[in-house]
Amino acid sequence: MNFKSATFKLSAIAATVLAATSANAALYKIVEVAPTGISADQYVEVYGEAIQPVASTYDAGINQLGCFEASADSTVCEAYKLAGDTRNWAEGVSYREEAPFGMDNSFSYVQEAGDFEDYCDSFLGYNTCKAWASTEWSGYKKELNKEQNALAFVEGDAGVWTNSYFNNVINALTANGDPVGNQSVIGDTRNQAVAPNSSSLTGGPYHQSRAWFSDGTYTVGSISSAYTNDNGDYYSTKAAIWDGTTTTEIAWYNDDEDDSDVLAQASLRSFYVDDADNKIIAVGFNNYDDQYMNATVFESDSKDLSAATWTQKAISGVQRTASDSVYLHSTAVDINKNQLILGQAKLRKPKNGAYAEELFVSFNGADTKILTETQSIFFKGAGGKAGAINNFNEIVGQIDAETNREEGGRARKHRGFIYPYGTQVQGSVSDRQAIFGNKAWWLDDLTNGETDGDLTISEANNAFRVIDATDINDAGVISATAIKCSVAGGYDTTSHNSYCGGGDTQEQIVAVKLIPISGATKGDIHVRSNDQTAVERQGAGLGWLVLTMLGLFSFRRK
């Protein structure tokens, strides 16, 4: 799909009509995406994980506003595919991560229920850790008993992904709509990469493989080798990139596979191909002294993997070292053509009452900014999950929506957000940033319309509250996960914390796309209010979702 040639086809008259009918509607239209090729009795919850990229990144001119452009073709904008996966219960140990909880590279916190509780006590601090641990251990025990939990899908295309028995996840899509992820196969491996040019990783010498991102030519992720420590038969992992012909495993920074039963782990999560300088810049994390896992920039001196030499450097400001223990671990999850890197770092000690995952942006590994210190929806000690950054420097992810103490209290609730980051020098487009008033927003505030405008879209949007934004393409289309109120008219009010059916109706976890409304501007933003009465959620599965959202899903890239 060529976004540049196909998106902007409306006549001037049609564009005028569309702009008039969408006035005061909102900035985004929410479209729920049901799993393709998966029957309703096979899942309880659905998560939006990735959005199809545009075929080519466009330059200046009319196209710079993407699907917000007044003449944008809504058919094209809505056609970008979403990838997602389903759940029936808490997974316990991530089906994506190289190390449990993104940090347990000794595998000591996953031996029994009490270990899960120890992790929660030490690194989450909830007063509900016993219940949290019981839920997570129950999910992991089901996996150990070979019970299937996760099925993956690509919107409208059942043929591009075959669900294995038993767990499947998708992390990204290529511009052609090819899925990138991994699946577990009973009797074979817990993690096997599924991505373009990955057949060489199947049935070979590799114990496990994971695919996180691909442009259709190169795929990045990790490759594991079997290793036994005192906790059992596990693995060490190296960051890897492959193209179907050459597979390159990048050395650990300290080149130490085992240090007192702590096993080296590393991963590539995304990359940018610099054609002008004939090199690849990738990001993820690597293994350093004392087996600390730190966010890292990896750079090749050639696009030819068979000839390339790789260098690496830890991203400044979010490292853990023997002399700096502010963070427990960190990872970079995405990089764009402007060499802006998005990532997150887990606090080792509580800040403002929470062991938060702080979000950061770095330019090529230097000049690192902690997002929770920069914008209105963020606050000191806010926890989040980094989703993605597109080539217009628009960041999406998840952020705490409450300020209560988690240490000794309950987990905070979360909301999906967008942040038009950066300056024109860094590659940002001022007209596009102006749509958002040059500030970060909870996405729920951008799906709400004004009462004197056309409410067709915003009334439909009121059935959803976006709890996580996972990916965004250059057209501005977002993949996300939402809670849904299925009663007629959606939530009782348009407030952030409205009841669903008076508090007696169960909500659902669903995958959604957020489609920019053509012609929308800052004037179409109408902030939702907050109801004074505390709202208790009644959603099916929401209990374990709330308990796990910070502790389990911390490092999901897409």
Coordinates of C-alpha atoms in Angstrom, one line a residue:
M1 CA 0.0 0.0 0.0
N2 CA 1.5 3.3 -1.1
F3 CA 0.3 5.9 1.5
K4 CA 1.8 8.8 -0.5
S5 CA -0.1 8.1 -3.6
A6 CA -3.3 6.5 -2.3
T7 CA -4.3 8.4 0.8
F8 CA -5.4 11.9 -0.4
K9 CA -8.0 11.3 -3.1
L10 CA -11.0 13.3 -2.0
S11 CA -12.2 16.2 -4.1
A12 CA -12.3 19.7 -2.7
I13 CA -16.1 19.5 -2.3
A14 CA -15.9 16.1 -0.6
A15 CA -13.2 17.3 1.7
T16 CA -15.3 20.4 2.7
V17 CA -18.3 18.2 3.4
L18 CA -16.2 15.8 5.5
A19 CA -14.6 18.6 7.5
A20 CA -18.1 20.0 8.3
T21 CA -19.6 16.8 9.4
S22 CA -16.7 15.9 11.6
A23 CA -16.6 19.3 13.4
N24 CA -16.4 19.0 17.1
A25 CA -16.4 15.2 16.8
A26 CA -13.0 14.4 18.4
L27 CA -9.5 13.8 17.0
Y28 CA -9.9 10.0 16.7
K29 CA -12.5 7.5 15.6
I30 CA -12.2 4.2 17.6
V31 CA -12.7 1.0 15.6
E32 CA -12.9 -2.3 17.5
V33 CA -11.0 -5.2 15.9
A34 CA -12.2 -8.7 16.6
P35 CA -9.8 -11.6 16.2
T36 CA -9.6 -13.0 12.7
G37 CA -9.7 -16.8 12.4
I38 CA -10.3 -17.3 16.2
S39 CA -13.7 -18.3 17.5
A40 CA -15.3 -16.4 20.3
D41 CA -15.2 -19.4 22.7
Q42 CA -11.4 -19.6 22.4
Y43 CA -10.7 -16.3 24.3
V44 CA -11.8 -13.9 27.0
E45 CA -9.7 -10.8 26.3
V46 CA -8.2 -9.3 23.2
Y47 CA -5.1 -7.0 23.0
G48 CA -4.1 -4.7 20.2
E49 CA -0.3 -5.1 19.7
A50 CA 0.8 -3.6 16.4
I51 CA -0.3 -1.5 13.4
Q52 CA 0.7 -1.9 9.8
P53 CA 3.3 0.7 8.8
V54 CA 2.9 2.9 5.8
A55 CA 4.6 1.6 2.6
S56 CA 7.0 4.6 2.5
T57 CA 7.6 7.5 4.8
Y58 CA 6.4 10.7 3.0
D59 CA 8.1 14.0 3.0
A60 CA 7.0 17.6 3.4
G61 CA 3.8 19.0 1.7
I62 CA 0.2 18.1 2.0
N63 CA 1.0 14.5 3.2
Q64 CA 2.7 15.6 6.4
L65 CA -0.5 15.6 8.4
G66 CA -1.2 12.0 7.5
C67 CA -4.8 10.9 8.1
F68 CA -5.5 14.2 9.9
E69 CA -5.2 15.9 6.5
A70 CA -8.6 17.3 5.4
S71 CA -8.5 15.5 2.1
A72 CA -7.4 12.1 3.6
D73 CA -9.1 9.0 2.2
S74 CA -10.8 7.4 5.2
T75 CA -11.0 4.1 3.4
V76 CA -7.2 4.0 3.1
C77 CA -6.7 5.2 6.7
E78 CA -9.0 2.5 8.1
A79 CA -7.4 -0.2 6.0
Y80 CA -4.1 -0.3 8.0
K81 CA -4.2 -3.7 9.6
L82 CA -4.0 -4.3 13.3
A83 CA -2.2 -7.3 14.9
G84 CA -3.2 -8.6 18.2
D85 CA -3.4 -11.6 20.6
T86 CA -5.8 -13.1 23.0
R87 CA -5.8 -14.3 26.7
N88 CA -7.9 -16.4 28.9
W89 CA -5.9 -15.9 32.1
A90 CA -2.8 -14.2 33.4
E91 CA 0.3 -15.5 31.7
G92 CA 2.5 -15.4 34.8
V93 CA 5.7 -15.4 32.8
S94 CA 5.7 -13.3 29.7
Y95 CA 5.4 -15.1 26.4
R96 CA 7.6 -12.3 24.9
E97 CA 10.3 -11.5 27.3
E98 CA 13.8 -13.0 27.3
A99 CA 13.9 -12.8 31.2
P100 CA 10.8 -13.2 33.4
F101 CA 9.5 -9.7 34.5
G102 CA 12.1 -8.2 32.2
M103 CA 14.7 -8.7 35.0
D104 CA 14.9 -12.2 36.4
N105 CA 17.9 -13.5 34.6
S106 CA 18.6 -16.1 37.3
F107 CA 15.0 -17.5 36.9
S108 CA 14.8 -17.5 40.7
Y109 CA 11.4 -15.7 41.0
V110 CA 9.4 -18.3 38.9
Q111 CA 10.0 -21.6 40.8
E112 CA 6.8 -21.5 42.9
A113 CA 4.0 -19.2 44.1
G114 CA 6.1 -17.9 46.9
D115 CA 8.7 -16.7 44.5
F116 CA 6.1 -14.6 42.6
E117 CA 5.1 -13.1 45.9
D118 CA 8.8 -12.3 46.7
Y119 CA 9.1 -10.5 43.4
C120 CA 6.0 -8.5 44.0
D121 CA 7.1 -7.6 47.6
S122 CA 10.5 -6.5 46.4
F123 CA 9.8 -4.8 43.1
L124 CA 6.1 -3.8 43.0
G125 CA 5.3 -3.3 46.7
Y126 CA 1.6 -3.8 46.6
N127 CA -0.4 -4.7 49.7
T128 CA -2.1 -7.3 47.4
C129 CA 1.0 -9.2 46.6
K130 CA -0.4 -12.5 47.9
A131 CA -3.4 -12.2 45.6
W132 CA -1.2 -11.0 42.7
A133 CA 1.2 -13.9 43.1
S134 CA -1.6 -16.4 43.3
T135 CA -3.1 -15.1 40.1
E136 CA 0.2 -15.1 38.2
W137 CA 1.4 -18.5 39.5
S138 CA -1.9 -20.0 38.5
G139 CA -1.4 -18.7 35.0
Y140 CA 2.1 -20.0 34.8
K141 CA 1.2 -23.3 36.2
K142 CA -1.4 -23.7 33.4
E143 CA 1.4 -23.2 30.9
L144 CA 3.6 -25.8 32.7
N145 CA 0.5 -28.1 32.4
K146 CA 0.5 -27.4 28.6
E147 CA -2.8 -25.4 28.6
Q148 CA -3.2 -23.0 25.8
N149 CA -3.8 -19.3 26.6
A150 CA -2.6 -17.0 23.8
L151 CA -3.7 -17.0 20.2
A152 CA -2.5 -14.3 17.7
F153 CA -4.1 -12.8 14.6
V154 CA -3.7 -10.2 11.9
E155 CA -6.9 -8.3 11.1
G156 CA -8.8 -9.6 8.1
D157 CA -6.1 -12.1 7.1
A158 CA -6.3 -15.5 8.6
G159 CA -3.7 -17.0 6.2
V160 CA -0.6 -15.0 7.4
W161 CA -0.4 -16.5 10.9
T162 CA -0.9 -20.2 11.9
N163 CA -1.5 -20.5 15.7
S164 CA 0.7 -23.3 17.1
Y165 CA -0.3 -25.3 20.1
F166 CA 0.1 -23.6 22.5
N167 CA 1.0 -19.9 22.9
N168 CA 1.4 -17.2 20.3
V169 CA 2.2 -13.5 20.3
I170 CA 2.8 -10.8 17.6
N171 CA 5.1 -7.9 18.2
A172 CA 5.0 -6.0 14.9
L173 CA 3.8 -6.0 11.3
T174 CA 5.7 -5.2 8.1
A175 CA 4.4 -2.8 5.6
N176 CA 3.2 -5.8 3.6
G177 CA 1.2 -7.0 6.6
D178 CA 3.5 -9.9 7.5
P179 CA 3.5 -10.7 11.2
V180 CA 6.5 -10.6 13.5
G181 CA 6.4 -12.5 16.7
N182 CA 7.0 -15.9 18.3
Q183 CA 5.2 -19.0 19.4
S184 CA 5.7 -21.9 21.7
V185 CA 5.5 -25.5 20.4
I186 CA 4.9 -28.4 22.8
G187 CA 7.7 -30.8 22.9
D188 CA 10.0 -28.4 21.0
T189 CA 10.5 -24.9 22.3
R190 CA 8.8 -22.2 24.4
N191 CA 9.8 -19.4 22.0
Q192 CA 10.2 -19.8 18.2
A193 CA 10.5 -16.7 16.0
V194 CA 7.9 -16.2 13.3
A195 CA 8.8 -13.5 10.9
P196 CA 10.1 -12.8 7.4
N197 CA 13.3 -14.6 6.5
S198 CA 13.3 -16.6 9.8
S199 CA 13.2 -20.2 8.4
S200 CA 16.9 -20.6 9.2
L201 CA 16.1 -20.4 12.9
T202 CA 13.8 -23.3 12.9
G203 CA 15.2 -26.8 13.5
G204 CA 18.7 -25.5 13.9
P205 CA 21.1 -25.3 16.8
Y206 CA 19.1 -22.6 18.6
H207 CA 17.3 -23.4 21.8
Q208 CA 14.9 -20.5 21.5
S209 CA 14.4 -17.5 19.2
R210 CA 12.3 -14.4 19.4
A211 CA 11.4 -11.8 16.7
W212 CA 10.5 -8.3 17.8
F213 CA 10.7 -6.2 14.6
S214 CA 11.2 -6.6 10.8
D215 CA 11.1 -4.4 7.7
G216 CA 10.8 -7.5 5.5
T217 CA 14.5 -7.6 4.7
Y218 CA 16.1 -7.6 8.2
T219 CA 14.5 -9.1 11.3
V220 CA 15.7 -8.4 14.9
G221 CA 15.2 -10.2 18.1
S222 CA 17.2 -12.7 20.1
I223 CA 18.6 -16.2 20.0
S224 CA 19.0 -18.4 23.1
S225 CA 21.3 -21.2 24.0
A226 CA 20.3 -23.9 26.5
Y227 CA 22.0 -23.5 29.9
T228 CA 21.5 -25.1 33.3
N229 CA 21.9 -23.2 36.5
D230 CA 20.9 -24.1 40.1
N231 CA 17.3 -23.2 39.4
G232 CA 16.9 -25.6 36.5
D233 CA 17.2 -25.9 32.7
Y234 CA 17.0 -22.4 31.2
Y235 CA 19.0 -20.4 28.7
S236 CA 21.3 -17.5 28.0
T237 CA 20.3 -15.1 25.2
K238 CA 22.1 -12.9 22.7
A239 CA 20.8 -10.0 20.6
A240 CA 20.4 -11.0 17.0
I241 CA 19.7 -9.8 13.5
W242 CA 19.1 -11.9 10.4
D243 CA 18.1 -11.6 6.8
G244 CA 17.5 -15.2 5.7
T245 CA 21.0 -15.7 4.6
T246 CA 23.2 -14.5 7.5
T247 CA 22.3 -14.7 11.2
T248 CA 24.4 -12.4 13.4
E249 CA 24.5 -12.8 17.2
I250 CA 26.0 -9.8 18.9
A251 CA 28.4 -10.4 21.7
W252 CA 27.5 -9.5 25.3
Y253 CA 29.2 -6.4 26.5
N254 CA 31.0 -8.3 29.3
D255 CA 31.1 -11.6 27.4
D256 CA 30.2 -13.5 30.6
E257 CA 27.4 -16.1 30.1
D258 CA 27.1 -17.1 33.8
D259 CA 27.9 -15.1 36.9
S260 CA 26.8 -17.0 40.1
D261 CA 23.9 -18.6 38.3
V262 CA 22.8 -15.2 36.8
L263 CA 22.6 -15.9 33.0
A264 CA 23.4 -13.3 30.3
Q265 CA 20.4 -11.9 28.4
A266 CA 20.2 -9.5 25.5
S267 CA 17.8 -8.5 22.8
L268 CA 17.3 -6.2 19.7
R269 CA 13.8 -4.6 19.7
S270 CA 13.9 -2.3 16.7
F271 CA 16.2 -0.7 14.1
Y272 CA 16.6 2.0 11.5
V273 CA 18.5 1.4 8.2
D274 CA 20.7 4.4 7.3
D275 CA 21.1 4.1 3.6
A276 CA 23.1 7.2 3.2
D277 CA 25.8 5.9 5.6
N278 CA 25.3 2.2 4.6
K279 CA 24.7 1.1 8.2
I280 CA 22.1 -0.2 10.6
I281 CA 21.3 1.4 13.9
A282 CA 19.4 -1.0 16.3
V283 CA 18.2 -0.7 19.9
G284 CA 17.4 -3.0 22.7
F285 CA 19.4 -4.1 25.7
N286 CA 22.6 -6.0 26.4
N287 CA 24.3 -7.7 29.3
Y288 CA 26.9 -5.7 31.2
D289 CA 29.1 -6.2 34.3
D290 CA 27.4 -8.1 37.1
Q291 CA 24.9 -9.3 34.5
Y292 CA 23.0 -5.9 34.6
M293 CA 20.7 -5.5 31.6
N294 CA 20.9 -2.0 30.2
A295 CA 19.3 -0.2 27.3
T296 CA 21.8 -0.2 24.4
V297 CA 22.4 1.2 20.9
F298 CA 23.9 -1.2 18.5
E299 CA 25.5 0.1 15.2
S300 CA 26.9 -1.8 12.2
D301 CA 29.5 -0.5 9.8
S302 CA 27.7 -2.1 6.8
K303 CA 24.2 -3.1 5.7
D304 CA 25.8 -6.4 4.6
L305 CA 25.3 -8.6 7.6
S306 CA 28.0 -11.0 6.4
A307 CA 30.6 -8.3 6.4
A308 CA 29.4 -6.0 9.2
T309 CA 31.1 -5.3 12.4
W310 CA 29.0 -4.2 15.3
T311 CA 29.7 -1.6 18.0
Q312 CA 27.5 -0.9 21.0
K313 CA 27.0 1.6 23.8
A314 CA 24.7 1.8 26.8
I315 CA 22.2 4.6 26.7
S316 CA 23.2 7.3 29.1
G317 CA 21.2 8.2 32.1
V318 CA 19.3 4.9 32.5
Q319 CA 22.2 2.5 33.2
R320 CA 22.6 0.3 36.2
T321 CA 26.2 0.0 37.3
A322 CA 28.1 -1.0 40.5
S323 CA 28.1 2.7 41.4
D324 CA 24.7 3.7 40.1
S325 CA 21.7 1.7 41.2
V326 CA 18.8 4.1 40.6
Y327 CA 17.4 1.7 38.0
L328 CA 17.1 -2.1 38.2
H329 CA 17.2 -2.6 34.4
S330 CA 16.3 -0.7 31.2
T331 CA 15.6 -1.4 27.6
A332 CA 15.1 0.6 24.4
V333 CA 12.0 -0.5 22.5
D334 CA 12.0 1.7 19.3
I335 CA 14.0 4.0 17.1
N336 CA 12.9 6.3 14.2
K337 CA 14.7 7.8 11.2
N338 CA 15.6 10.9 13.3
Q339 CA 17.6 8.6 15.6
L340 CA 15.3 9.3 18.5
I341 CA 15.1 6.3 20.8
L342 CA 12.1 5.4 23.0
G343 CA 12.5 3.1 26.1
Q344 CA 11.8 2.5 29.7
A345 CA 13.8 1.9 32.9
K346 CA 12.6 0.1 36.0
L347 CA 13.3 2.0 39.3
R348 CA 15.2 -0.1 41.8
K349 CA 13.7 1.9 44.7
P350 CA 10.3 3.6 45.0
K351 CA 9.8 7.1 43.8
N352 CA 6.7 9.0 44.9
G353 CA 5.4 5.7 46.3
A354 CA 5.9 3.4 43.2
Y355 CA 8.6 1.1 41.7
A356 CA 7.8 2.8 38.4
E357 CA 8.9 1.9 34.9
E358 CA 10.0 5.4 33.8
L359 CA 9.8 6.3 30.1
F360 CA 12.7 7.9 28.3
V361 CA 13.7 9.4 25.0
S362 CA 17.3 9.5 23.9
F363 CA 19.1 10.9 20.8
N364 CA 21.4 8.1 19.6
G365 CA 22.1 7.0 23.1
A366 CA 22.9 10.4 24.6
D367 CA 20.9 13.5 25.8
T368 CA 18.4 11.2 27.5
K369 CA 15.2 12.8 28.8
I370 CA 12.9 11.1 31.3
L371 CA 9.3 11.7 30.0
T372 CA 7.8 11.7 33.5
E373 CA 9.6 15.0 34.2
T374 CA 8.4 16.8 31.0
Q375 CA 4.7 16.9 30.4
S376 CA 1.3 17.5 32.0
I377 CA -0.1 14.0 32.1
F378 CA 3.2 12.7 33.5
F379 CA 4.3 13.2 37.1
K380 CA 7.2 12.3 39.3
G381 CA 7.2 8.6 39.9
A382 CA 4.7 7.9 37.1
G383 CA 5.0 4.4 35.8
G384 CA 4.4 3.5 32.1
K385 CA 5.0 1.3 29.2
A386 CA 6.8 2.5 26.1
G387 CA 4.8 1.6 22.9
A388 CA 6.3 3.2 19.8
I389 CA 7.7 6.3 18.2
N390 CA 6.9 7.1 14.5
N391 CA 9.0 9.1 12.1
F392 CA 7.1 12.3 13.1
N393 CA 8.3 11.8 16.7
E394 CA 4.8 10.9 17.9
I395 CA 5.1 8.7 21.0
V396 CA 2.4 6.3 22.2
G397 CA 2.3 4.1 25.2
Q398 CA 0.7 3.6 28.6
I399 CA 1.0 5.8 31.7
D400 CA -0.3 5.9 35.3
A401 CA -3.6 7.7 35.5
E402 CA -3.6 7.9 39.3
T403 CA -1.1 9.2 41.9
N404 CA -1.9 6.8 44.8
R405 CA 1.0 5.1 46.5
E406 CA 1.5 1.6 45.1
E407 CA 4.1 0.7 47.8
G408 CA 1.9 -0.6 50.6
G409 CA -1.2 0.1 48.5
R410 CA -2.9 -1.0 45.3
A411 CA -1.7 -0.8 41.7
R412 CA -2.5 2.4 39.9
K413 CA -5.0 2.5 37.0
H414 CA -3.5 3.3 33.5
R415 CA -4.4 5.0 30.3
G416 CA -3.1 5.1 26.8
F417 CA -1.4 8.3 25.7
I418 CA 0.1 10.1 22.8
Y419 CA 2.9 12.7 23.0
P420 CA 4.0 14.8 19.9
Y421 CA 7.6 15.0 21.0
G422 CA 10.6 17.0 19.8
T423 CA 11.4 20.0 17.7
Q424 CA 11.6 20.8 14.0
V425 CA 15.4 20.3 14.2
Q426 CA 14.7 16.8 15.5
G427 CA 12.4 16.1 12.6
S428 CA 9.0 17.0 14.2
V429 CA 6.4 18.8 12.0
S430 CA 5.0 21.9 13.7
D431 CA 1.6 21.7 11.9
R432 CA 1.2 18.1 13.0
Q433 CA 2.2 18.9 16.6
A434 CA -0.3 21.8 16.6
I435 CA -3.2 19.4 16.2
F436 CA -2.3 18.3 19.8
G437 CA -1.5 21.7 21.1
N438 CA 2.1 20.6 21.3
K439 CA 1.4 18.6 24.5
A440 CA 0.9 15.0 25.7
W441 CA -2.7 13.7 26.1
W442 CA -4.5 10.7 27.5
L443 CA -6.1 9.3 24.3
D444 CA -9.5 9.3 26.0
D445 CA -9.5 13.1 25.9
L446 CA -9.0 12.9 22.1
T447 CA -11.9 10.6 21.4
N448 CA -14.5 12.8 23.1
G449 CA -16.7 15.3 21.2
E450 CA -18.5 18.5 22.1
T451 CA -22.3 18.4 22.7
D452 CA -23.1 21.1 20.0
G453 CA -21.2 19.2 17.2
D454 CA -21.8 16.1 15.2
L455 CA -21.6 13.4 17.9
T456 CA -21.9 10.3 15.7
I457 CA -18.3 9.4 16.2
S458 CA -17.8 10.5 19.7
E459 CA -21.0 8.8 20.9
A460 CA -19.7 5.5 19.4
N461 CA -16.3 6.2 21.0
N462 CA -17.9 6.5 24.4
A463 CA -18.1 2.7 24.6
F464 CA -14.4 2.6 25.0
R465 CA -11.7 3.8 27.4
V466 CA -8.2 3.3 26.0
I467 CA -5.8 1.6 28.6
D468 CA -2.8 1.0 26.4
A469 CA -1.5 2.4 23.1
T470 CA 1.0 0.0 21.6
D471 CA 2.0 1.2 18.1
I472 CA 1.6 4.2 15.7
N473 CA 2.4 4.5 12.0
D474 CA 3.4 7.5 10.1
A475 CA -0.2 8.1 9.0
G476 CA -1.0 8.5 12.7
V477 CA -3.1 5.3 13.0
I478 CA -2.7 3.8 16.5
S479 CA -3.1 0.2 17.7
A480 CA -4.4 0.0 21.3
T481 CA -6.2 -2.0 23.9
A482 CA -9.4 -0.7 25.5
I483 CA -12.0 -1.6 28.1
K484 CA -15.4 -1.6 26.5
C485 CA -18.9 -1.0 27.9
S486 CA -21.3 -2.9 25.7
V487 CA -24.6 -1.4 26.9
A488 CA -26.5 0.9 24.5
G489 CA -24.8 4.2 24.4
G490 CA -21.6 3.0 26.1
Y491 CA -20.6 4.4 29.4
D492 CA -23.2 6.2 31.6
T493 CA -21.4 9.5 31.1
T494 CA -18.4 10.8 29.0
S495 CA -16.3 11.1 32.1
H496 CA -13.0 9.3 32.5
N497 CA -14.2 7.1 35.3
S498 CA -17.8 6.7 34.4
Y499 CA -19.9 3.7 35.4
C500 CA -20.9 1.1 32.8
G501 CA -24.6 0.2 33.3
G502 CA -24.7 1.8 36.7
G503 CA -21.7 -0.3 37.8
D504 CA -23.6 -3.6 37.3
T505 CA -22.5 -4.4 33.8
Q506 CA -19.3 -6.2 33.0
E507 CA -16.7 -4.5 30.8
Q508 CA -14.6 -6.3 28.2
I509 CA -10.9 -6.1 27.2
V510 CA -10.8 -5.5 23.4
A511 CA -8.4 -4.6 20.6
V512 CA -9.0 -1.2 18.9
K513 CA -7.6 1.0 16.2
L514 CA -7.6 4.8 16.6
I515 CA -8.1 6.4 13.2
P516 CA -7.4 10.1 12.9
I517 CA -10.4 12.2 11.8
S518 CA -9.6 14.1 8.7
G519 CA -9.6 17.8 9.2
A520 CA -9.6 17.6 13.0
T521 CA -7.7 20.3 14.8
K522 CA -6.8 21.3 18.4
G523 CA -10.3 22.9 18.6
D524 CA -11.9 19.5 18.4
I525 CA -10.2 18.4 21.7
H526 CA -12.7 18.2 24.6
V527 CA -11.3 17.0 27.8
R528 CA -13.3 14.4 29.7
S529 CA -14.4 15.2 33.2
N530 CA -14.0 13.0 36.3
D531 CA -17.0 11.8 38.2
Q532 CA -16.8 12.5 41.9
T533 CA -18.1 9.0 43.0
A534 CA -15.4 6.3 43.1
V535 CA -16.0 3.7 40.4
E536 CA -15.5 0.0 40.9
R537 CA -14.9 -1.8 37.7
Q538 CA -16.9 -5.0 37.0
G539 CA -15.1 -6.2 33.9
A540 CA -14.6 -9.8 33.2
G541 CA -10.9 -10.5 33.9
L542 CA -10.2 -6.9 34.9
G543 CA -9.0 -8.0 38.3
W544 CA -6.0 -9.9 37.0
L545 CA -5.5 -7.3 34.3
V546 CA -5.1 -4.5 36.9
L547 CA -2.8 -6.7 39.0
T548 CA -0.5 -7.6 36.1
M549 CA -0.4 -4.5 33.9
L550 CA 2.7 -3.0 35.5
G551 CA 4.3 -6.2 36.8
L552 CA 3.9 -8.5 33.8
F553 CA 3.4 -6.5 30.6
S554 CA 6.2 -4.1 31.4
F555 CA 8.4 -4.6 28.3
R556 CA 5.9 -5.5 25.5
R557 CA 7.1 -3.5 22.6
K558 CA 4.1 -3.5 20.4

